[in-house]
Short mmCIF file of C-alpha atoms in Angstrom, two decimals:
data_model
loop_
_atom_site.label_atom_id
_atom_site.label_comp_id
_atom_site.label_asym_id
_atom_site.label_seq_id
_atom_site.Cartn_x
_atom_site.Cartn_y
_atom_site.Cartn_z
CA LEU A 1 28.94 -33.80 -37.49
CA ASP A 2 27.95 -36.44 -35.10
CA GLU A 3 24.39 -36.01 -35.78
CA GLY A 4 25.23 -36.07 -40.10
CA GLU A 5 26.96 -39.75 -39.48
CA GLU A 6 24.54 -40.77 -37.18
CA GLU A 7 21.71 -40.54 -39.91
CA VAL A 8 24.29 -42.25 -42.63
CA LYS A 9 24.92 -44.65 -40.38
CA GLU A 10 21.08 -45.18 -39.63
CA TRP A 11 20.74 -45.62 -43.99
CA LYS A 12 22.97 -47.57 -44.14
CA ASP A 13 21.39 -50.07 -41.95
CA LYS A 14 18.56 -49.34 -43.16
CA LEU A 15 19.53 -49.77 -46.84
CA ASP A 16 21.60 -53.55 -45.56
CA GLU A 17 18.51 -54.17 -44.19
CA VAL A 18 16.73 -53.48 -47.17
CA GLU A 19 19.87 -55.79 -49.19
CA GLU A 20 19.37 -58.62 -46.59
CA ARG A 21 15.39 -58.34 -46.77
CA LEU A 22 15.27 -58.84 -51.01
CA GLU A 23 18.75 -61.46 -50.80
CA ASN A 24 15.87 -63.65 -48.72
CA GLU A 25 13.38 -62.77 -51.24
CA VAL A 26 15.55 -63.47 -54.47
CA LEU A 27 16.62 -67.45 -52.36
CA GLU A 28 13.25 -67.90 -51.81
CA TRP A 29 12.25 -67.42 -55.39
CA GLN A 30 15.45 -69.16 -56.82
CA SER A 31 14.93 -72.28 -54.15
CA LYS A 32 10.36 -71.47 -55.38
CA TYR A 33 12.10 -72.37 -59.14
CA GLU A 34 14.23 -75.14 -58.67
CA LYS A 35 11.32 -77.21 -57.19
CA GLU A 36 8.79 -75.99 -60.12
CA SER A 37 11.90 -77.11 -63.01
CA ASN A 38 12.39 -80.37 -60.70
CA HIS A 39 8.63 -81.39 -60.55
CA ALA A 40 8.98 -80.10 -64.09
CA GLU A 41 10.63 -83.03 -65.42
CA GLU A 42 9.16 -84.85 -63.21
CA LEU A 43 6.37 -85.12 -65.66
CA LYS A 44 8.10 -84.49 -68.58
CA SER A 45 10.05 -87.81 -66.80
CA GLU A 46 6.03 -89.52 -66.12
CA LYS A 47 4.89 -88.15 -69.78
CA GLU A 48 7.46 -90.21 -71.44
CA ASP A 49 7.32 -93.42 -69.73
CA LEU A 50 3.44 -93.35 -70.39
CA VAL A 51 4.12 -92.70 -74.22
CA ALA A 52 6.19 -95.21 -73.59
CA GLU A 53 3.74 -97.57 -72.12
CA ILE A 54 1.28 -97.06 -74.85
CA GLU A 55 3.31 -97.19 -77.26
CA GLY A 56 4.24 -100.69 -75.86
CA LEU A 57 0.32 -101.92 -75.41
CA LYS A 58 -0.41 -100.84 -79.58
CA GLU A 59 2.30 -102.35 -80.44
CA ASP A 60 0.89 -105.64 -77.92
CA SER A 61 -2.87 -104.73 -79.39
CA GLU A 62 -1.72 -104.76 -82.66
CA THR A 63 0.10 -107.44 -82.14
CA ALA A 64 -2.84 -109.99 -80.90
CA ALA A 65 -5.43 -108.29 -83.61
CA ARG A 66 -2.90 -110.17 -86.57
CA SER A 67 -2.93 -113.33 -83.97
CA TYR A 68 -6.28 -113.15 -83.69
CA GLU A 69 -6.55 -113.00 -87.59
CA ALA A 70 -5.35 -114.88 -88.59
CA ALA A 71 -6.60 -117.96 -85.50
CA ILE A 72 -10.01 -117.11 -87.29
CA ASN A 73 -9.13 -117.77 -91.06
CA GLU A 74 -6.92 -120.61 -90.42
CA LEU A 75 -10.59 -121.83 -88.44
CA LYS A 76 -12.81 -120.92 -91.57
CA SER A 77 -10.29 -122.38 -93.84
CA ARG A 78 -10.77 -125.75 -91.14
CA LEU A 79 -15.18 -124.73 -91.49
CA ASP A 80 -14.51 -124.93 -95.56
CA SER A 81 -12.56 -127.54 -95.73
CA MET A 82 -14.86 -130.06 -92.91
CA GLN A 83 -18.10 -127.92 -94.81
CA LYS A 84 -16.54 -129.33 -99.17
CA ASP A 85 -15.89 -133.29 -97.25
CA SER A 86 -19.49 -132.76 -96.08
CA HIS A 87 -20.94 -132.64 -99.04
CA GLU A 88 -18.72 -134.21 -100.69
CA ASP A 89 -19.35 -137.63 -98.07
CA LEU A 90 -23.71 -136.79 -98.86
CA ASN A 91 -22.94 -137.00 -102.39
CA ALA A 92 -21.11 -139.70 -101.94
CA LEU A 93 -24.10 -141.12 -99.72
CA GLU A 94 -26.89 -139.64 -102.07
CA GLU A 95 -25.40 -141.70 -104.78
CA GLU A 96 -24.75 -144.91 -102.72
CA ARG A 97 -27.87 -144.50 -101.76
CA ASP A 98 -29.25 -144.26 -106.19
CA ASP A 99 -26.81 -147.55 -106.41
CA LEU A 100 -29.19 -149.41 -103.69
CA ARG A 101 -32.02 -148.23 -104.72
CA ARG A 102 -31.67 -149.54 -108.86
CA ARG A 103 -30.17 -152.74 -107.46
CA CYS A 104 -33.22 -153.09 -105.82
CA ARG A 105 -35.56 -152.51 -108.71
CA ASP A 106 -33.60 -155.05 -110.56
CA LEU A 107 -34.28 -157.02 -107.87
CA GLU A 108 -37.88 -157.44 -108.01
CA GLU A 109 -37.83 -157.03 -111.45
#
């Protein structure tokens, strides 16, 4: 009976050893899973931050583009106005020149 009890004790010890190793492996895998899960959450958060930053930059660039477009349109309008004024001034000077030429001819006659 002692021999059978001794064999049972050996098997129980081996079983305890296997259970302890399994428990340690489970704890190790749980720890790895938690670390990977935390890392995944960090990456997800970082991605959300980057997406928000990109959206902000996109909005800023669209606003800047509208601003530049408005400034360009204003400058075009000013240029058109200046060209119109310049043509009007040129026409007035040409009329004045023609008038002066007529006066000179009249005076010469």
